[in-house]
mmCIF file of C-alpha atoms in Angstrom:
data_model
loop_
_atom_site.group_PDB
_atom_site.id
_atom_site.type_symbol
_atom_site.label_atom_id
_atom_site.label_comp_id
_atom_site.label_asym_id
_atom_site.label_seq_id
_atom_site.Cartn_x
_atom_site.Cartn_y
_atom_site.Cartn_z
ATOM 1 C CA MET A 142 102.880 85.065 91.326
ATOM 2 C CA GLU A 143 106.005 86.876 92.449
ATOM 3 C CA VAL A 144 108.223 89.905 91.989
ATOM 4 C CA LYS A 145 111.798 88.834 91.342
ATOM 5 C CA ASP A 146 114.635 89.558 93.706
ATOM 6 C CA ASP A 147 116.415 91.757 91.170
ATOM 7 C CA ILE A 148 113.475 94.188 90.950
ATOM 8 C CA VAL A 149 113.313 94.403 94.746
ATOM 9 C CA ALA A 150 117.076 94.958 94.836
ATOM 10 C CA GLU A 151 116.817 97.754 92.255
ATOM 11 C CA VAL A 152 114.173 99.527 94.322
ATOM 12 C CA ARG A 153 116.251 99.147 97.476
ATOM 13 C CA ASP A 154 119.402 100.451 95.746
ATOM 14 C CA THR A 155 117.541 103.408 94.260
ATOM 15 C CA ILE A 156 116.168 104.390 97.660
ATOM 16 C CA GLU A 157 119.567 104.099 99.326
ATOM 17 C CA GLN A 158 121.060 106.263 96.577
ATOM 18 C CA MET A 159 118.394 108.922 97.106
ATOM 19 C CA CYS A 160 118.850 108.990 100.860
ATOM 20 C CA LYS A 161 122.511 109.971 100.491
ATOM 21 C CA CYS A 162 121.750 113.174 98.553
ATOM 22 C CA GLY A 163 120.089 116.487 99.347
ATOM 23 C CA THR A 164 118.408 116.592 95.939
ATOM 24 C CA VAL A 165 117.047 113.918 93.595
ATOM 25 C CA ASP A 166 116.782 113.959 89.820
ATOM 26 C CA VAL A 167 113.161 113.916 88.677
ATOM 27 C CA SER A 168 114.056 111.196 86.174
ATOM 28 C CA LEU A 169 115.372 108.980 88.991
ATOM 29 C CA LEU A 170 112.225 109.613 91.007
ATOM 30 C CA GLN A 171 110.096 108.669 87.994
ATOM 31 C CA THR A 172 112.118 105.454 87.651
ATOM 32 C CA LEU A 173 111.487 104.591 91.302
ATOM 33 C CA ALA A 174 107.778 105.335 90.936
ATOM 34 C CA GLY A 175 107.618 103.035 87.910
ATOM 35 C CA GLN A 176 109.444 100.220 89.710
ATOM 36 C CA ALA A 177 107.282 100.557 92.809
ATOM 37 C CA ASN A 178 104.127 100.735 90.709
ATOM 38 C CA CYS A 179 105.137 97.457 89.057
ATOM 39 C CA ILE A 180 105.297 95.831 92.480
ATOM 40 C CA ALA A 181 101.996 97.435 93.497
ATOM 41 C CA GLY A 182 100.358 95.794 90.487
ATOM 42 C CA LEU A 183 100.988 92.450 92.160
ATOM 43 C CA LEU A 184 100.818 93.436 95.823
ATOM 44 C CA HIS A 185 98.091 95.946 96.647
ATOM 45 C CA THR A 186 99.772 96.626 99.996
ATOM 46 C CA TRP A 187 102.291 98.796 98.133
ATOM 47 C CA ARG A 188 99.649 101.266 96.940
ATOM 48 C CA PRO A 189 99.759 103.627 99.949
ATOM 49 C CA PHE A 190 103.529 103.986 99.543
ATOM 50 C CA VAL A 191 103.578 104.385 95.759
ATOM 51 C CA ASN A 192 100.917 107.089 95.811
ATOM 52 C CA MET A 193 103.154 109.323 97.913
ATOM 53 C CA LEU A 194 105.885 109.339 95.245
ATOM 54 C CA TYR A 195 103.813 111.110 92.602
ATOM 55 C CA GLY A 196 103.163 114.309 94.543
ATOM 56 C CA PRO A 197 106.770 115.566 94.396
ATOM 57 C CA ILE A 198 106.966 114.617 90.700
ATOM 58 C CA TYR A 199 104.080 116.883 89.668
ATOM 59 C CA ASP A 200 104.104 119.522 92.418
ATOM 60 C CA MET A 201 106.506 122.259 91.298
ATOM 61 C CA ARG A 202 106.884 123.462 94.892
ATOM 62 C CA SER A 203 109.119 120.441 95.468
ATOM 63 C CA ARG A 204 111.531 121.481 92.710
ATOM 64 C CA CYS A 205 114.866 123.138 93.477
ATOM 65 C CA PRO A 206 114.946 126.843 92.479
ATOM 66 C CA PHE A 207 118.420 126.472 90.945
ATOM 67 C CA ASN A 208 117.522 123.362 88.900
ATOM 68 C CA GLY A 209 113.975 122.565 87.778
ATOM 69 C CA GLN A 210 114.948 118.966 87.052
ATOM 70 C CA LYS A 211 115.730 118.210 90.679
ATOM 71 C CA VAL A 212 113.494 117.656 93.703
ATOM 72 C CA TRP A 213 114.416 118.401 97.283
ATOM 73 C CA ARG A 214 115.076 115.098 99.021
ATOM 74 C CA CYS A 215 113.232 116.297 102.145
ATOM 75 C CA ALA A 216 110.014 116.240 100.070
ATOM 76 C CA LEU A 217 110.551 112.473 99.707
ATOM 77 C CA ASP A 218 111.542 111.633 103.268
ATOM 78 C CA VAL A 219 108.127 110.312 104.269
ATOM 79 C CA PRO A 220 107.539 107.869 101.365
ATOM 80 C CA LEU A 221 111.192 106.780 101.325
ATOM 81 C CA THR A 222 111.109 106.027 105.051
ATOM 82 C CA TRP A 223 107.926 103.969 104.705
ATOM 83 C CA ILE A 224 109.192 101.975 101.718
ATOM 84 C CA ARG A 225 112.487 101.277 103.487
ATOM 85 C CA ALA A 226 110.559 100.018 106.520
ATOM 86 C CA PHE A 227 108.535 97.786 104.210
ATOM 87 C CA LEU A 228 111.612 96.360 102.503
ATOM 88 C CA GLN A 229 113.485 95.758 105.759
ATOM 89 C CA GLY A 230 110.822 93.277 106.813
ATOM 90 C CA LEU A 231 110.930 91.226 103.621
ATOM 91 C CA ARG A 232 112.685 87.943 102.954
ATOM 92 C CA GLY A 233 113.378 86.728 99.409
ATOM 93 C CA THR A 234 110.989 87.574 96.594
ATOM 94 C CA LEU A 235 107.739 89.438 96.903
ATOM 95 C CA SER A 236 104.973 87.001 96.156
ATOM 96 C CA ARG A 237 101.235 86.598 96.248
ATOM 97 C CA THR A 238 99.768 83.124 96.743
ATOM 98 C CA TYR A 239 96.256 82.008 95.846
ATOM 99 C CA TYR A 240 94.877 79.003 97.714
ATOM 100 C CA LEU A 241 92.064 76.708 96.607
ATOM 101 C CA SER A 242 90.950 76.593 100.256
ATOM 102 C CA ASP A 243 90.256 80.341 100.128
ATOM 103 C CA TYR A 244 88.060 79.925 97.069
ATOM 104 C CA LEU A 245 86.200 77.034 98.682
ATOM 105 C CA GLY A 246 85.817 78.865 101.987
ATOM 106 C CA GLU A 247 87.583 76.173 103.991
ATOM 107 C CA GLY A 248 89.294 76.584 107.357
ATOM 108 C CA GLU A 249 88.269 78.373 110.529
ATOM 109 C CA GLN A 250 85.802 81.214 110.066
ATOM 110 C CA HIS A 251 86.996 84.361 111.865
ATOM 111 C CA SER A 252 84.807 87.453 111.929
ATOM 112 C CA VAL A 253 85.871 90.848 113.287
ATOM 113 C CA THR A 254 83.132 93.466 113.702
ATOM 114 C CA ILE A 255 84.069 97.054 114.549
ATOM 115 C CA ASP A 256 82.467 100.434 115.118
ATOM 116 C CA ALA A 257 83.501 103.856 116.356
ATOM 117 C CA SER A 258 81.725 106.768 117.971
ATOM 118 C CA PRO A 259 83.152 110.297 118.225
ATOM 119 C CA LEU A 260 84.646 109.337 121.617
ATOM 120 C CA ARG A 261 85.416 105.607 121.635
ATOM 121 C CA LEU A 262 86.332 102.532 119.552
ATOM 122 C CA GLY A 263 84.716 99.129 119.903
ATOM 123 C CA GLY A 264 84.783 95.686 118.336
ATOM 124 C CA TRP A 265 84.308 91.976 118.875
ATOM 125 C CA LEU A 266 85.750 88.729 117.543
ATOM 126 C CA MET A 267 83.818 85.601 116.586
ATOM 127 C CA ILE A 268 85.420 82.270 115.594
ATOM 128 C CA ASP A 269 83.297 79.565 114.010
ATOM 129 C CA GLY A 270 80.118 81.165 115.314
ATOM 130 C CA VAL A 271 81.344 81.651 118.902
ATOM 131 C CA ILE A 272 82.133 85.111 120.333
ATOM 132 C CA LYS A 273 85.658 84.973 121.784
ATOM 133 C CA GLU A 274 86.688 88.501 122.758
ATOM 134 C CA CYS A 275 85.697 92.137 122.589
ATOM 135 C CA PHE A 276 87.361 95.486 123.163
ATOM 136 C CA THR A 277 86.290 99.027 123.954
ATOM 137 C CA GLU A 278 88.824 101.831 124.048
ATOM 138 C CA PRO A 279 88.461 105.621 124.361
ATOM 139 C CA ILE A 280 90.091 107.771 121.692
ATOM 140 C CA SER A 281 93.234 109.065 123.365
ATOM 141 C CA GLU A 282 95.061 112.369 123.174
ATOM 142 C CA LEU A 283 97.883 110.600 121.341
ATOM 143 C CA ASP A 284 95.429 109.245 118.750
ATOM 144 C CA GLN A 285 94.190 112.762 118.115
ATOM 145 C CA LYS A 286 97.706 114.178 117.863
ATOM 146 C CA ILE A 287 99.011 111.538 115.465
ATOM 147 C CA LEU A 288 95.956 111.577 113.193
ATOM 148 C CA GLY A 289 95.504 115.348 113.347
ATOM 149 C CA CYS A 290 91.855 115.334 114.347
ATOM 150 C CA LYS A 291 89.904 116.169 117.507
ATOM 151 C CA LYS A 292 87.453 113.701 118.952
ATOM 152 C CA GLY A 293 83.860 114.548 119.710
ATOM 153 C CA GLY A 294 82.741 115.706 116.259
ATOM 154 C CA SER A 295 81.498 114.098 113.071
ATOM 155 C CA GLU A 296 84.486 115.292 111.012
ATOM 156 C CA GLY A 297 86.694 112.512 112.388
ATOM 157 C CA GLN A 298 84.253 109.627 111.966
ATOM 158 C CA GLN A 299 86.026 107.968 109.034
ATOM 159 C CA LEU A 300 89.364 108.219 110.845
ATOM 160 C CA TRP A 301 88.063 106.595 114.018
ATOM 161 C CA GLU A 302 86.373 103.794 112.053
ATOM 162 C CA ALA A 303 89.640 103.082 110.215
ATOM 163 C CA LEU A 304 91.581 103.221 113.476
ATOM 164 C CA ALA A 305 89.162 100.674 114.958
ATOM 165 C CA VAL A 306 89.993 98.307 112.074
ATOM 166 C CA LEU A 307 93.733 98.635 112.733
ATOM 167 C CA VAL A 308 93.323 98.198 116.495
ATOM 168 C CA ALA A 309 91.115 95.103 116.170
ATOM 169 C CA LEU A 310 93.306 93.330 113.628
ATOM 170 C CA ARG A 311 96.490 93.958 115.608
ATOM 171 C CA LEU A 312 94.869 93.069 118.920
ATOM 172 C CA TRP A 313 93.678 89.685 117.696
ATOM 173 C CA SER A 314 96.482 88.829 115.273
ATOM 174 C CA LYS A 315 97.514 86.037 117.677
ATOM 175 C CA TYR A 316 94.513 84.043 116.472
ATOM 176 C CA TRP A 317 95.474 83.969 112.801
ATOM 177 C CA GLN A 318 99.207 84.616 112.653
ATOM 178 C CA GLY A 319 100.746 81.921 110.488
ATOM 179 C CA LYS A 320 97.418 80.200 109.802
ATOM 180 C CA ARG A 321 95.269 79.755 106.710
ATOM 181 C CA LEU A 322 91.711 80.727 107.547
ATOM 182 C CA GLN A 323 88.793 82.857 106.429
ATOM 183 C CA LEU A 324 88.978 86.337 107.961
ATOM 184 C CA ARG A 325 85.919 88.547 107.581
ATOM 185 C CA VAL A 326 85.997 92.198 108.657
ATOM 186 C CA ARG A 327 82.618 93.871 109.189
ATOM 187 C CA GLY A 328 81.696 97.487 109.820
ATOM 188 C CA ASP A 329 79.260 100.223 108.873
ATOM 189 C CA ASN A 330 81.793 102.659 107.356
ATOM 190 C CA VAL A 331 82.451 102.096 103.658
ATOM 191 C CA SER A 332 85.614 104.232 103.529
ATOM 192 C CA ALA A 333 87.307 102.172 106.243
ATOM 193 C CA LEU A 334 86.468 98.921 104.434
ATOM 194 C CA ILE A 335 87.719 100.248 101.086
ATOM 195 C CA MET A 336 90.962 101.297 102.785
ATOM 196 C CA LEU A 337 91.371 97.748 104.114
ATOM 197 C CA VAL A 338 90.601 95.907 100.877
ATOM 198 C CA LYS A 339 92.030 98.217 98.199
ATOM 199 C CA MET A 340 94.542 100.224 100.260
ATOM 200 C CA LYS A 341 93.049 103.422 98.898
ATOM 201 C CA SER A 342 92.582 106.451 101.101
ATOM 202 C CA THR A 343 92.322 110.226 101.082
ATOM 203 C CA GLY A 344 93.771 112.618 103.631
ATOM 204 C CA ASP A 345 96.868 112.472 105.814
ATOM 205 C CA GLY A 346 95.302 110.543 108.692
ATOM 206 C CA MET A 347 93.670 107.893 106.521
ATOM 207 C CA GLY A 348 96.878 107.568 104.520
ATOM 208 C CA LEU A 349 98.861 106.938 107.697
ATOM 209 C CA LEU A 350 96.440 104.220 108.823
ATOM 210 C CA ALA A 351 96.509 102.641 105.361
ATOM 211 C CA ARG A 352 100.304 102.441 105.474
ATOM 212 C CA GLU A 353 100.252 100.868 108.938
ATOM 213 C CA LEU A 354 97.762 98.248 107.726
ATOM 214 C CA ALA A 355 99.846 97.616 104.614
ATOM 215 C CA LEU A 356 102.961 96.895 106.660
ATOM 216 C CA ASP A 357 101.054 94.462 108.872
ATOM 217 C CA ILE A 358 99.392 92.616 106.010
ATOM 218 C CA ALA A 359 102.636 92.399 104.051
ATOM 219 C CA GLU A 360 104.263 90.700 107.022
ATOM 220 C CA SER A 361 101.477 88.084 106.850
ATOM 221 C CA VAL A 362 100.148 88.923 110.287
ATOM 222 C CA TYR A 363 96.721 88.619 108.708
ATOM 223 C CA SER A 364 95.109 88.716 105.297
ATOM 224 C CA PRO A 365 91.413 89.700 105.293
ATOM 225 C CA THR A 366 89.502 87.750 102.673
ATOM 226 C CA VAL A 367 86.115 89.504 103.019
ATOM 227 C CA ALA A 368 85.085 93.051 103.935
ATOM 228 C CA GLU A 369 81.386 93.229 104.722
ATOM 229 C CA HIS A 370 79.350 96.397 105.092
ATOM 230 C CA LEU A 371 76.777 96.350 107.886
ATOM 231 C CA PRO A 372 73.928 98.876 108.038
ATOM 232 C CA GLY A 373 74.325 100.962 111.179
ATOM 233 C CA THR A 374 71.100 99.664 112.685
ATOM 234 C CA THR A 375 72.342 96.056 112.596
ATOM 235 C CA ASN A 376 75.819 96.723 114.001
ATOM 236 C CA ASP A 377 74.402 96.715 117.516
ATOM 237 C CA ILE A 378 77.105 95.003 119.632
ATOM 238 C CA ALA A 379 80.032 96.971 118.223
ATOM 239 C CA ASP A 380 77.951 100.159 118.366
ATOM 240 C CA TRP A 381 77.227 99.558 122.069
ATOM 241 C CA LEU A 382 80.927 98.933 122.780
ATOM 242 C CA SER A 383 81.895 102.157 121.008
ATOM 243 C CA ARG A 384 79.316 104.182 122.992
ATOM 244 C CA LEU A 385 80.019 102.766 126.438
ATOM 245 C CA ASP A 386 80.423 106.277 127.844
ATOM 246 C CA GLN A 387 76.825 107.062 126.969
ATOM 247 C CA TYR A 388 75.612 103.969 128.794
ATOM 248 C CA GLY A 389 77.460 104.701 132.014
ATOM 249 C CA GLY A 390 80.413 102.372 131.376
ATOM 250 C CA SER A 391 84.100 103.106 131.818
#
């Protein structure tokens, strides 16, 4: 299944047209949202970008005071920048391929298990039943600044779990880049797994992480085939890695 080159070209041309103006007609914005939504129907990795287009359409605070049928372009800078970044990495048509080997569960079996505490991220990689690598990383000041949340409390738990997913998949992309295999992602936070599989999120921080994941997946760095929820009591290795500070590690 694929999205034709002409549709991709129309979206690219519309975005370039918008970026040259200080204001954008609401009708043109609605056209772009419809085109992008068409692509998102085939490629779920477009969902985080498309969702950002609808806010300025329905939020009257984005409208120009001298013309209610126009939207300030600055209200669209974030989604336009993300979609442009997405399109700049594409070659040819947008397509989605379904392999019989995926349905049959053939190929190497890769499993990534992650967890996060209020202070640290942790995860480990297993290939064909053998543990290959692990990581443990404290939540940095830059993480907190970018995601707009302070570490140490329960309010950021979903963010840190989602960040652990992004870190693990980027860290170990060398194992599955360009390969057909079965990639299973496991964790005890449902919101982080839903973000990975359906590209749906709520909040600025989760939306940012969803967009980063979408760009990676669209570039075929990896394509998770299974997201598995683990009860917290059974996620022992990743939990230990994410709480290394409590156990006297560094």
